[in-house]
XYZ file of C-alpha atoms in Angstrom:
51
model
C -0.009 -0.001 0.002
C 2.819 2.398 0.856
C 4.519 1.707 -2.457
C 1.267 2.342 -4.312
C 0.619 5.616 -2.494
C 4.162 6.838 -3.145
C 4.125 5.807 -6.798
C 0.636 6.971 -7.660
C 0.166 10.079 -5.567
C 3.587 11.425 -4.642
C 5.459 10.585 -7.862
C 2.464 10.767 -10.194
C 3.263 7.433 -11.854
C 0.406 5.301 -13.218
C 1.441 2.216 -11.152
C -0.793 -0.068 -13.208
C 0.619 -3.304 -11.774
C 0.326 -2.078 -8.198
C -3.260 -0.979 -8.747
C -4.172 -4.362 -10.247
C -2.606 -6.156 -7.293
C -4.507 -3.944 -4.836
C -7.802 -4.751 -6.574
C -7.038 -8.486 -6.674
C -6.040 -8.680 -3.020
C -8.952 -6.570 -1.825
C -11.451 -8.615 -3.841
C -9.978 -11.858 -2.566
C -9.964 -10.717 1.045
C -13.485 -9.390 0.991
C -14.937 -12.209 -1.073
C -16.611 -9.657 -3.325
C -15.625 -10.080 -6.966
C -18.486 -7.951 -8.299
C -17.027 -4.596 -7.265
C -15.595 -2.333 -9.989
C -11.810 -1.815 -9.822
C -12.294 1.961 -9.752
C -14.384 1.719 -6.581
C -11.715 -0.289 -4.796
C -8.944 2.066 -5.925
C -10.937 5.146 -4.923
C -11.700 3.735 -1.483
C -7.971 3.213 -0.857
C -6.367 6.126 -2.695
C -9.073 8.739 -3.010
C -9.894 10.787 -6.078
C -6.939 11.570 -8.278
C -7.438 14.503 -10.584
C -5.278 14.914 -13.664
C -4.516 18.282 -15.124
């Protein structure tokens, strides 16, 4: 999670692999596979606006 926050928010990198892993682990842990990836990412990272 720390690596994802640093990559995505602090450094502004897309961190596609880290985001996919976050979604997979969260879905697996919760047992909910029907949630959209964007919802899981937003709940962990918040809204990221691009200029």
